[in-house]
Every structure is written in C-alpha cells, then in structure tokens.
Short mmCIF file of C-alpha atoms in Angstrom, two decimals:
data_model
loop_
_atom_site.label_atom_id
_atom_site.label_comp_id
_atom_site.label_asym_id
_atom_site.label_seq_id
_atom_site.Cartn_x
_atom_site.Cartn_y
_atom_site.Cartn_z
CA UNK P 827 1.31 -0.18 -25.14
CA UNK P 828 -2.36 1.34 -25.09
CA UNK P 829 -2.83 4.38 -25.85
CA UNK P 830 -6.18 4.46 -25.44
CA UNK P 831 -6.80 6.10 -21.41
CA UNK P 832 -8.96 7.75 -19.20
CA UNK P 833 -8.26 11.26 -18.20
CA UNK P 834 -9.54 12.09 -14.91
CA UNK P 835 -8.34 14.30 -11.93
CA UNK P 836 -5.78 11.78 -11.13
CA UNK P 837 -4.16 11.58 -14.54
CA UNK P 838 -4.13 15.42 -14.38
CA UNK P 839 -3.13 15.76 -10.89
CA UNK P 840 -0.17 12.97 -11.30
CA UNK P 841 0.44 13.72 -14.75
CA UNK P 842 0.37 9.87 -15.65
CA UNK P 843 -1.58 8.28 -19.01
CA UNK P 844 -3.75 6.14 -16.72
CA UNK P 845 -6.05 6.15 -13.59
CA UNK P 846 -4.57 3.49 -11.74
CA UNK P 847 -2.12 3.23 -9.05
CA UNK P 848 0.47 0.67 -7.74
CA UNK P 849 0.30 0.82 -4.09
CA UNK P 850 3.73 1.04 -2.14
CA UNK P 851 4.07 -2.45 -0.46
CA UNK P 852 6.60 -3.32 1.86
CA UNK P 853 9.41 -5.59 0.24
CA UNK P 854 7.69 -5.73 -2.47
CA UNK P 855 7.19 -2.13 -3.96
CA UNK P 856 11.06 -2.02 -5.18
CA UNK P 857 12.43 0.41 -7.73
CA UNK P 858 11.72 -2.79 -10.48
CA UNK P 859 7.78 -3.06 -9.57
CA UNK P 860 7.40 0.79 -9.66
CA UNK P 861 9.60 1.58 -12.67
CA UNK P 862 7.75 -1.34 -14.80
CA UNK P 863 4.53 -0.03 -13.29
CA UNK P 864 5.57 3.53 -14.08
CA UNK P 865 6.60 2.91 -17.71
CA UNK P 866 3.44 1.20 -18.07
CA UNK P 867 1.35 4.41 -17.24
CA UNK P 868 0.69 3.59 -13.36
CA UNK P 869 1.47 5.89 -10.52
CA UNK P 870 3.80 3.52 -9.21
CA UNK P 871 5.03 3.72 -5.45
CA UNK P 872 8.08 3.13 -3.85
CA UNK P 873 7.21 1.57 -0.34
CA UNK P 874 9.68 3.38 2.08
CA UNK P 875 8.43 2.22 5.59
CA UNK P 876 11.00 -1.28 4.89
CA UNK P 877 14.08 0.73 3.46
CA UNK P 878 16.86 2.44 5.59
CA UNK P 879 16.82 6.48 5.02
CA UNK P 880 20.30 5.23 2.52
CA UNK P 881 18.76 3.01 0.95
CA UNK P 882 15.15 5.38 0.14
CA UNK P 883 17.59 7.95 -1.77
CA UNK P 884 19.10 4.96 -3.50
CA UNK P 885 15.77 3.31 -4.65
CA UNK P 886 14.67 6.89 -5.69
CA UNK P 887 18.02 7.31 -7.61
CA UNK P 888 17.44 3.86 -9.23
CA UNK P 889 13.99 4.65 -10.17
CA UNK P 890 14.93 8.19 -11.71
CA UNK P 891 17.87 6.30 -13.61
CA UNK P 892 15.05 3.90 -15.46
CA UNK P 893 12.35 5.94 -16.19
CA UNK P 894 11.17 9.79 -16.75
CA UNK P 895 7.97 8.64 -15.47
CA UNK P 896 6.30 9.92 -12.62
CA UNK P 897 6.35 8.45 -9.63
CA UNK P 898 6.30 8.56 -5.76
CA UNK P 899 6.83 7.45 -2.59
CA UNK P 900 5.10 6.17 0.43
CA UNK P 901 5.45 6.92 4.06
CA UNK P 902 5.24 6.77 7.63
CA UNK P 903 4.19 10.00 8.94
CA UNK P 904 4.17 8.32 12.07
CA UNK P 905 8.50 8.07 11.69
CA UNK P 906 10.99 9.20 13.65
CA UNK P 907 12.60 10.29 11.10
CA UNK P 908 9.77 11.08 8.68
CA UNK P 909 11.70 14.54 8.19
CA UNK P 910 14.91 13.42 6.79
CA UNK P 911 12.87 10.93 4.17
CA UNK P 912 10.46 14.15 3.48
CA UNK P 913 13.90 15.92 2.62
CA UNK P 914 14.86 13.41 0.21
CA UNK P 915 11.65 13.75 -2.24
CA UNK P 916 12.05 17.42 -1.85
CA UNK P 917 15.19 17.35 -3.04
CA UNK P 918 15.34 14.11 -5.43
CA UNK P 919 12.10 15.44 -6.90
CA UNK P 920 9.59 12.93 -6.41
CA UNK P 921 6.44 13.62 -7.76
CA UNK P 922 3.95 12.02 -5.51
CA UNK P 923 4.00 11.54 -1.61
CA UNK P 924 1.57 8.75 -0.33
CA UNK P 925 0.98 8.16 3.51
CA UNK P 926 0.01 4.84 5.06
CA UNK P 927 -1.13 7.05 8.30
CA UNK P 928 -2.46 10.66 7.92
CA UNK P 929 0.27 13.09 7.90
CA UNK P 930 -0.18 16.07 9.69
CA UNK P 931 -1.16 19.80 8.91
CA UNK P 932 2.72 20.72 9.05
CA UNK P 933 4.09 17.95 6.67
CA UNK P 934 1.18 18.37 3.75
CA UNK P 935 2.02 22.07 3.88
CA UNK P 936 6.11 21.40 3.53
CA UNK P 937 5.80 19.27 0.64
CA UNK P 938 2.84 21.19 -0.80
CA UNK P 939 5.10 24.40 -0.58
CA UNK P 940 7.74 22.13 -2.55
CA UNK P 941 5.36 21.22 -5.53
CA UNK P 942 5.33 17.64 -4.17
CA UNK P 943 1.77 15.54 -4.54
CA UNK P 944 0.17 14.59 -0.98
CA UNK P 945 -1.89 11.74 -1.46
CA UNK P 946 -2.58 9.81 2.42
CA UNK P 947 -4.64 6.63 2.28
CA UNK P 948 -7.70 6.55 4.84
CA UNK P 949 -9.83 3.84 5.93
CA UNK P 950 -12.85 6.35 7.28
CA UNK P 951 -14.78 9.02 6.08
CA UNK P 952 -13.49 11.69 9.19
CA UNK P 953 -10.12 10.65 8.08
CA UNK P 954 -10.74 11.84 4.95
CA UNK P 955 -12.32 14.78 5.69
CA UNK P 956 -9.91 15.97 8.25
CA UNK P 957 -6.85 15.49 5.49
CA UNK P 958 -8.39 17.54 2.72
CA UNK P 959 -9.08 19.94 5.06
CA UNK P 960 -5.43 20.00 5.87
CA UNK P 961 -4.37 19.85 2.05
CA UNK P 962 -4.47 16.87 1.25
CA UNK P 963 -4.28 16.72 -2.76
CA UNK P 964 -6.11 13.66 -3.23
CA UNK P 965 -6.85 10.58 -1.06
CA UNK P 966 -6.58 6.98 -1.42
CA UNK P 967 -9.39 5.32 0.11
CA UNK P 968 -9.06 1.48 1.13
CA UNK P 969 -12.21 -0.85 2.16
CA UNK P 970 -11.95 -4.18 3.75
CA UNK P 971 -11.51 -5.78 0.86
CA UNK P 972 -7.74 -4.82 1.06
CA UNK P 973 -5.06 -6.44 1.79
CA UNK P 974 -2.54 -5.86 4.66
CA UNK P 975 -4.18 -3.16 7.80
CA UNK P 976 -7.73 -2.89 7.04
CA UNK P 977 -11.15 -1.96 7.95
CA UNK P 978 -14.31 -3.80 8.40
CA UNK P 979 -16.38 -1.69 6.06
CA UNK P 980 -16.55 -2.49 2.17
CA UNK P 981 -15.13 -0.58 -0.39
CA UNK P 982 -18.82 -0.44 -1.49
CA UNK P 983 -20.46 1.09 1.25
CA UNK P 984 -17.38 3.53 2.02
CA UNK P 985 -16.21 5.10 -1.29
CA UNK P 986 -19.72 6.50 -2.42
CA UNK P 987 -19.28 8.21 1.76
CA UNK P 988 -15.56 9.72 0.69
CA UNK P 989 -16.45 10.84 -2.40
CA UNK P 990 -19.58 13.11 -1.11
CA UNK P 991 -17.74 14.45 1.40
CA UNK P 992 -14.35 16.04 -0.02
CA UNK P 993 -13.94 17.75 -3.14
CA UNK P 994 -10.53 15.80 -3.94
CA UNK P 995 -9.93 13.32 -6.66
CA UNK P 996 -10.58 9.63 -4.42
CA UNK P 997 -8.67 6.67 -5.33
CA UNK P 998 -10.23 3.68 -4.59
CA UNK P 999 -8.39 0.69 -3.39
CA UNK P 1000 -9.79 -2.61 -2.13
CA UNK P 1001 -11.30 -5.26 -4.29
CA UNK P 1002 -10.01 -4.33 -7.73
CA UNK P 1003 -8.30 -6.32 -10.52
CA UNK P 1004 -9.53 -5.49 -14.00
CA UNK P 1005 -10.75 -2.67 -15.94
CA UNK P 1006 -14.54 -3.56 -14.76
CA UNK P 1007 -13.05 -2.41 -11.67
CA UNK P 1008 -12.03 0.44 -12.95
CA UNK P 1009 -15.28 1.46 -14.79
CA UNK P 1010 -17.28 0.97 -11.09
CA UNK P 1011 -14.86 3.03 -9.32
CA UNK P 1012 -15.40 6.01 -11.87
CA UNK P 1013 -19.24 5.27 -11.42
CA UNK P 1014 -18.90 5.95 -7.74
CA UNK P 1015 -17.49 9.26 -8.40
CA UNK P 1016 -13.58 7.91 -8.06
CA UNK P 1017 -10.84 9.09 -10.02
CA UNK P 1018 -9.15 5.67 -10.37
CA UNK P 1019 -7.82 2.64 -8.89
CA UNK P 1020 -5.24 1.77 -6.23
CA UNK P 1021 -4.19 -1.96 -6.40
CA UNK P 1022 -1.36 -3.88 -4.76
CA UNK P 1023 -2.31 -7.83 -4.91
CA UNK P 1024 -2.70 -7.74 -8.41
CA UNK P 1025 -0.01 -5.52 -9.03
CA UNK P 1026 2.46 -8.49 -6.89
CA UNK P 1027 1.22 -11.06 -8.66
CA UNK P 1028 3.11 -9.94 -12.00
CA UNK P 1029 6.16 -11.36 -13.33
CA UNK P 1030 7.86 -7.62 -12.48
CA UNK P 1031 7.32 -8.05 -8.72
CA UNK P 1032 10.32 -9.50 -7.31
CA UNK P 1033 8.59 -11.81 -4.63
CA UNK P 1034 9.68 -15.41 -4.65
CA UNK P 1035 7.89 -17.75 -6.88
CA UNK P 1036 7.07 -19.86 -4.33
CA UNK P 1037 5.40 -17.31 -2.65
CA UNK P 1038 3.46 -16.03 -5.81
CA UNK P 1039 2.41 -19.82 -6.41
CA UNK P 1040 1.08 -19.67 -3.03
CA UNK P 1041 -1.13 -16.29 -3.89
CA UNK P 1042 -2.28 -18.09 -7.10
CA UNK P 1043 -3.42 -21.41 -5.57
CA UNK P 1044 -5.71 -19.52 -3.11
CA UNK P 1045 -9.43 -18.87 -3.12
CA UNK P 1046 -11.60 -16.15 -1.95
CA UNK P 1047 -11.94 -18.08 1.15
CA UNK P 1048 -8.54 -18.44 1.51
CA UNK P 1049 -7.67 -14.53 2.45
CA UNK P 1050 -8.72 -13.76 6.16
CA UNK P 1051 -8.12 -11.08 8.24
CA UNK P 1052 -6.67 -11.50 11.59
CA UNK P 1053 -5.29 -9.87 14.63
CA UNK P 1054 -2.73 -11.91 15.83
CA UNK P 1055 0.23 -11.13 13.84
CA UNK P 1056 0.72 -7.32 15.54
CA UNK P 1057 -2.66 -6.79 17.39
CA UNK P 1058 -4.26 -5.24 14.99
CA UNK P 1059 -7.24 -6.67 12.32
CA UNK P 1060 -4.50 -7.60 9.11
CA UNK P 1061 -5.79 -9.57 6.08
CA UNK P 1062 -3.66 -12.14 4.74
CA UNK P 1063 -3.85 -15.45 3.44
CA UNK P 1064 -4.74 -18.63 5.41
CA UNK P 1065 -1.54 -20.25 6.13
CA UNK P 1066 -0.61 -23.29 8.62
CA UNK P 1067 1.45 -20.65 10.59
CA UNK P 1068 -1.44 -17.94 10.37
CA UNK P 1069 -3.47 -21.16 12.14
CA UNK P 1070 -1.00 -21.38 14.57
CA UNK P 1071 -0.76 -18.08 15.68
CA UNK P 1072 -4.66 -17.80 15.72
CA UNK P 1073 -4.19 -20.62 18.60
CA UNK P 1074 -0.67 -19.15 19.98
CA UNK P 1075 -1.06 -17.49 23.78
CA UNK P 1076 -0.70 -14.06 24.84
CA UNK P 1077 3.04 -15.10 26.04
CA UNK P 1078 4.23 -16.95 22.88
CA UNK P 1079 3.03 -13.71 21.14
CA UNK P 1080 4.80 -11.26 22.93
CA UNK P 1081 8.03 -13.41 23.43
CA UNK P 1082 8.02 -13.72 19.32
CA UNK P 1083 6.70 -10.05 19.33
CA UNK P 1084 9.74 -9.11 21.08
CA UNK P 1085 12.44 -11.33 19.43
CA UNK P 1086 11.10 -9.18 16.30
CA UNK P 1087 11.67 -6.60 17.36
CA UNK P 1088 15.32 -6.91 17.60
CA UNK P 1089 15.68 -8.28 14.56
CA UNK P 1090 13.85 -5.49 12.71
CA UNK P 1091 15.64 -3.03 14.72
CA UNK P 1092 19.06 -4.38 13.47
CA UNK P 1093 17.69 -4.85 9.77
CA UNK P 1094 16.18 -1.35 9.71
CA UNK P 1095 19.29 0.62 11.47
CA UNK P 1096 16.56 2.23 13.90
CA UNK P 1097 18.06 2.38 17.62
CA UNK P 1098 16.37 1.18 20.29
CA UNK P 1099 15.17 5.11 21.04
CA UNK P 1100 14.34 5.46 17.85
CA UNK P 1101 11.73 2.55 17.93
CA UNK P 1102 10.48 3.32 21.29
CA UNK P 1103 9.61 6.99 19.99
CA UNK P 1104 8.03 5.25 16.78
CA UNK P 1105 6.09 3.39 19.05
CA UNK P 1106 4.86 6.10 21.18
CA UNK P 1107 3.71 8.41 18.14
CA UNK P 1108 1.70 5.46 17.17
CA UNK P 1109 0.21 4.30 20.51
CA UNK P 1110 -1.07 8.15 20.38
CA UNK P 1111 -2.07 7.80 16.59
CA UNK P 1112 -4.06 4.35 17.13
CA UNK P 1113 -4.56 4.09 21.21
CA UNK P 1114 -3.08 0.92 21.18
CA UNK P 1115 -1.54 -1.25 24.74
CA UNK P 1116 2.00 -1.56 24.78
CA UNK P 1117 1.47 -5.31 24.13
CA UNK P 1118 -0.07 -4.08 20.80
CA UNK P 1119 3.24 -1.87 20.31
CA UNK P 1120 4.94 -4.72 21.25
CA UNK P 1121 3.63 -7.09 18.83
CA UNK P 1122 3.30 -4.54 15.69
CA UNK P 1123 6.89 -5.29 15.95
CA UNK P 1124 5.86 -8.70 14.24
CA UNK P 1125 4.92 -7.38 10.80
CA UNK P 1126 7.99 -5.79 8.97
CA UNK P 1127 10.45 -9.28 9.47
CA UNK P 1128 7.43 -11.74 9.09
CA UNK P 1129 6.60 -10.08 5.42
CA UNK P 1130 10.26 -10.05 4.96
CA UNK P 1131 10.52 -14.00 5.51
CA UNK P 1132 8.08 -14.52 2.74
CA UNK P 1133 8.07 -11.55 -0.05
CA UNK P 1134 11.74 -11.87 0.30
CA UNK P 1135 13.15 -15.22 1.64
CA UNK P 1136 10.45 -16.93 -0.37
CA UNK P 1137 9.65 -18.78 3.18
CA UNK P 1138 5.69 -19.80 3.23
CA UNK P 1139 6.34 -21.60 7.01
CA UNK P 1140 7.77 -18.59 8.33
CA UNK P 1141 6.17 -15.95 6.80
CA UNK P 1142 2.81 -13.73 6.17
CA UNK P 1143 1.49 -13.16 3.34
CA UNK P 1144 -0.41 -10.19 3.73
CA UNK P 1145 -3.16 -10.41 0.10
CA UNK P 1146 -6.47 -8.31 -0.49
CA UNK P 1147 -9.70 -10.99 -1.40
CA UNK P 1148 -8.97 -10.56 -5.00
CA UNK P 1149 -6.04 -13.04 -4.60
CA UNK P 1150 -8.90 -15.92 -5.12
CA UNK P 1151 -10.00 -14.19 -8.87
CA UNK P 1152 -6.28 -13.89 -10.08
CA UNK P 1153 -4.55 -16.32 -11.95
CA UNK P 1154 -1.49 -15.13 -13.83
CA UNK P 1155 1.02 -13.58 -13.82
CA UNK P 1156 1.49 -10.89 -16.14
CA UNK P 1157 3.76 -8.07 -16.92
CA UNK P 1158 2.88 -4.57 -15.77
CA UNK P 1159 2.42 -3.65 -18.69
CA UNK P 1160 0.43 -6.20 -19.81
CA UNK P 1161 -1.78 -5.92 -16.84
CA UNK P 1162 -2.17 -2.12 -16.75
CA UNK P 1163 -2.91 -2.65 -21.38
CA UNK P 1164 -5.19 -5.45 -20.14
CA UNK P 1165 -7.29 -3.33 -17.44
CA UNK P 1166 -7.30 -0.10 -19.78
CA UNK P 1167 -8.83 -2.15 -22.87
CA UNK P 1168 -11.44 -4.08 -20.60
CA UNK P 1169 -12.70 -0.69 -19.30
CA UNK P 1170 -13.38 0.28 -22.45
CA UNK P 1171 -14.90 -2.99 -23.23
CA UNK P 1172 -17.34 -2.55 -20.11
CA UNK P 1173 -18.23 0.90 -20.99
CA UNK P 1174 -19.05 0.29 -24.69
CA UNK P 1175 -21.07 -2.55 -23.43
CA UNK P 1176 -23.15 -0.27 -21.28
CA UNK P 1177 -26.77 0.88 -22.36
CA UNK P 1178 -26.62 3.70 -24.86
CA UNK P 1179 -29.18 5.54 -22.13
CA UNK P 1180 -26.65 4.90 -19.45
CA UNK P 1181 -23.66 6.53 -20.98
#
C-alpha cells in the first residue's frame, strides 16, 4: 500500500487517503469493484441506476460488511423512486451521494441535512454553477473524453471553465489513467480524478474477460461516440454491432428500442407507470422526442449483455478514449499505488521554478 498521498479538498471532504475516484458504472460498479477500490484509498461508487431498490440496500450492506472505508453511491435524480434509494444512504450511512443528472434544490438539502456528501457530475459550466449554488458539495466534471453519455467539449477546455466559476472542490473525469493525470488535473485547479475505464479494466472488476480482452485490444481510434444506441451522443467502442446500428433505420431502432424496454422493465422490477414517469422527468430534464425516450430504453440491457453476459455481438461497450493507452489489468490497488507513486514521479520531475 502507499502511503505516500495528496491531501486536497477531496481527501478532506471524503475523508479518503487519495484524490481519486472510481466512478459508479452500471453492471460494473458492484460492491467487489468499490470495496477493492475503497480499501485501496479511492472514493469508490456503487452504481445504483442498474440495481432494484432490494438489491441497492443489499450492495450497500455488502460493501459495509468488507470495508470501514468510505464510500458512496450513485444516482438517478431523475427516478421514480429516487426517494426511497435517498432513504437508504440516510439510513445505511453512506458517505458520499453522486448524481449522473443534477439533483435538485430539495434532494441536496435532504441529504445535506443528513451529513451525507452531494457530489453530481456535470458536463457544462451552467450546470455546475447552478448545483453549487444549490449545495452541491463538490462536482464531478466529465469532458468528451469520457466514456458512456458525453459532451463534445474536452476535458481541457472545460475544467479550467468549472474550476473559475464555483468555489467547490472539481473532480475531473475524462481522459485520465495515471498519476500524470493526476498531477494536470491538480494544475488546473482540480481536486482529483474521477476514472471508470481504467478502473474496469482491473482484475477486481467483475466484467467478463472476454469483454476486458476486447477493451485491451482497442486503440484510440477504436472508441467513438455515437447516437444510435438511445438517441443520445454515447461513446463506446467500435464494434461490428455498433456498425450495424450506425446503418440500422429509424424502425429497426425503435422496434429493438421497444423490445428493451420490456426486458429492462422486467429485469429492473419498474412497472410500466413507473417507466413512463421516468421517462417523462427526463424528456423535461433533456427535451428529448418520445422516440429518444423510446430508444434510451436501449442502454441498461445492451451494457448488461456485455459487462455481464460477456456477449461482444450483442452488447455495448460503453469505454472513455483512454481504453487505446491501457494495457493491463491490474488490481485496484495496484493501480490506485501505481497512479499515487507516478504523481509523485511527475512532480519531482518538474522544474524547481515551477514547483
């Protein structure tokens, strides 16, 4: 283990030995990822957004049972039943709430009032300002680089925006992989990392082999973004069925969109109402067509059939561009020793006048 860390608002907001974070991926961010991540000084995150209400107390439970590490969890504040799952890290005391979507002014102020870490991750500068303004405690903010829903503007360009406008520790996610990483991100005024490719490609994740061989084999060129799985722009690696849904018709889409659905609906335990009202709260949050609704119904059971089934034809693989500059597999602790010592590396190798 290395001892040797970085204290910055992060590690003294979360209260864990390192500034870097484990993002909460769907069927992949399982209590194993985030307890090995956790015990290896990460913020690891349980992704919630795949998991029954049932089975979110249970993976919380299984977490708590493996390590007195903190933690959290991430959300949809866009849920039907965002309440009840709010409930459970109340009462299960999870240290650290993430959001995928902002969460309103009413759900930062219940688990702020709870002693509970609010953390949303934003893709734009107004996002970012309207959540601290809220009370927000920090925010995680994700450039194109990333991996699964992203923008179009580099991590580059955006985090130097976020971090002059809100006085919050910023996370930075999109693009990193090593502790040189690590040292940019505190140059541009962040208070650590947030990665999730890197962090599935270790021999903790539980994704298939197959699947991780896949990740491994690909270049830079390989990860492109696209809108055709749910409508909306979705990086991911280059696959033959990524190719053919690029050339699939409106119709094919929505008849696959919609055969989804159901089977999300039944995996999930979310009724038919229950979807529908999901799917209005984010038509309002996003302005999307009800064929984009439709078709966001793709996502959940098409990263199931690979992160979980180990299927490569029938799956996505949804991968931030750093896939093409990783080539192992490592432990999480290995990885998170292994970024910490090559920060320090890159910031004894800076100019004496620089430091």
């Amino acid at each position: 283990m290395n001892d040797a860390t970085i204290a910055t608002r992060l590690t003294a907001l979360t209260g864990v030995r390192h500034p870097i974070v484990q993002t909460g991926m769907g069927w992949v961010a399982g209590p194993r990822l985030v307890t090995a991540a956790a015990e290896a000084g990460a913020l690891g995150i349980l992704a919630s957004a795949t998991m029954t209400v049932d089975q979110l107390r249970s993976a919380v439970r299984e977490v708590k049972s493996r390590t007195d590490a903190p933690f959290g969890v991430n959300l949809r504040a866009d849920a039907g039943d965002a309440a009840e799952r709010i409930r459970i890290i109340i009462d299960e005391g999870v240290r650290v709430a993430s959001f995928a979507l902002a969460p309103s002014r009413e759900l930062i102020a219940r688990l702020k009032d709870a002693g509970v870490v609010v953390i949303p991750s934003i893709g734009a500068r107004r996002h970012a300002e309207k959540v601290a303004e809220w009370g927000a405690d920090a925010v995680v903010v994700q450039g194109g680089e990333g991996g699964g829903h992203t923008g179009d503007v580099a991590t580059t360009v955006l985090l130097p925006q976020v971090v002059d406008a809100v006085d919050i520790p910023v996370i930075a996610a999109g693009g990193f992989h090593d502790g040189r990483g690590l040292v940019a991100a505190l140059a541009y005024g962040a208070a650590g990392i947030a990665m999730g490719t890197r962090f599935l490609l270790t021999s903790d994740s539980t994704v298939p082999d197959a699947v991780k061989a896949e990740y491994l084999a690909a270049t830079v060129k390989d990860v492109t973004v696209t809108t055709k799985v749910d409508g909306l722009p979705h990086r991911m690696l280059r696959t033959e069925l990524v190719d053919a849904l690029e050339r699939s018709g409106r119709a094919a889409s929505l008849l696959r969109a919609a055969r989804h659905a159901a089977a999300f609906r039944h995996e999930s335990g979310t009724s038919w109402a229950g979807m529908v009202r999901d799917g209005l709260a984010m038509k309002h949050g996003k302005q999307l067509t009800w064929s984009q609704l439709l078709l966001a119904a793709n996502t959940p059971m098409l990263l199931k059939a690979s992160m979980v089934e180990g299927r490569t034809d029938l799956g996505v693989m949804a991968s931030g561009q750093v896939a093409g500059l990783i080539d192992d597999l490592p432990s999480c602790a290995e990885l998170v020793d292994r970024v910490m010592a090559e920060a320090h590396a890159a910031l004894d190798a800076l100019p004496l006048a620089a430091r």
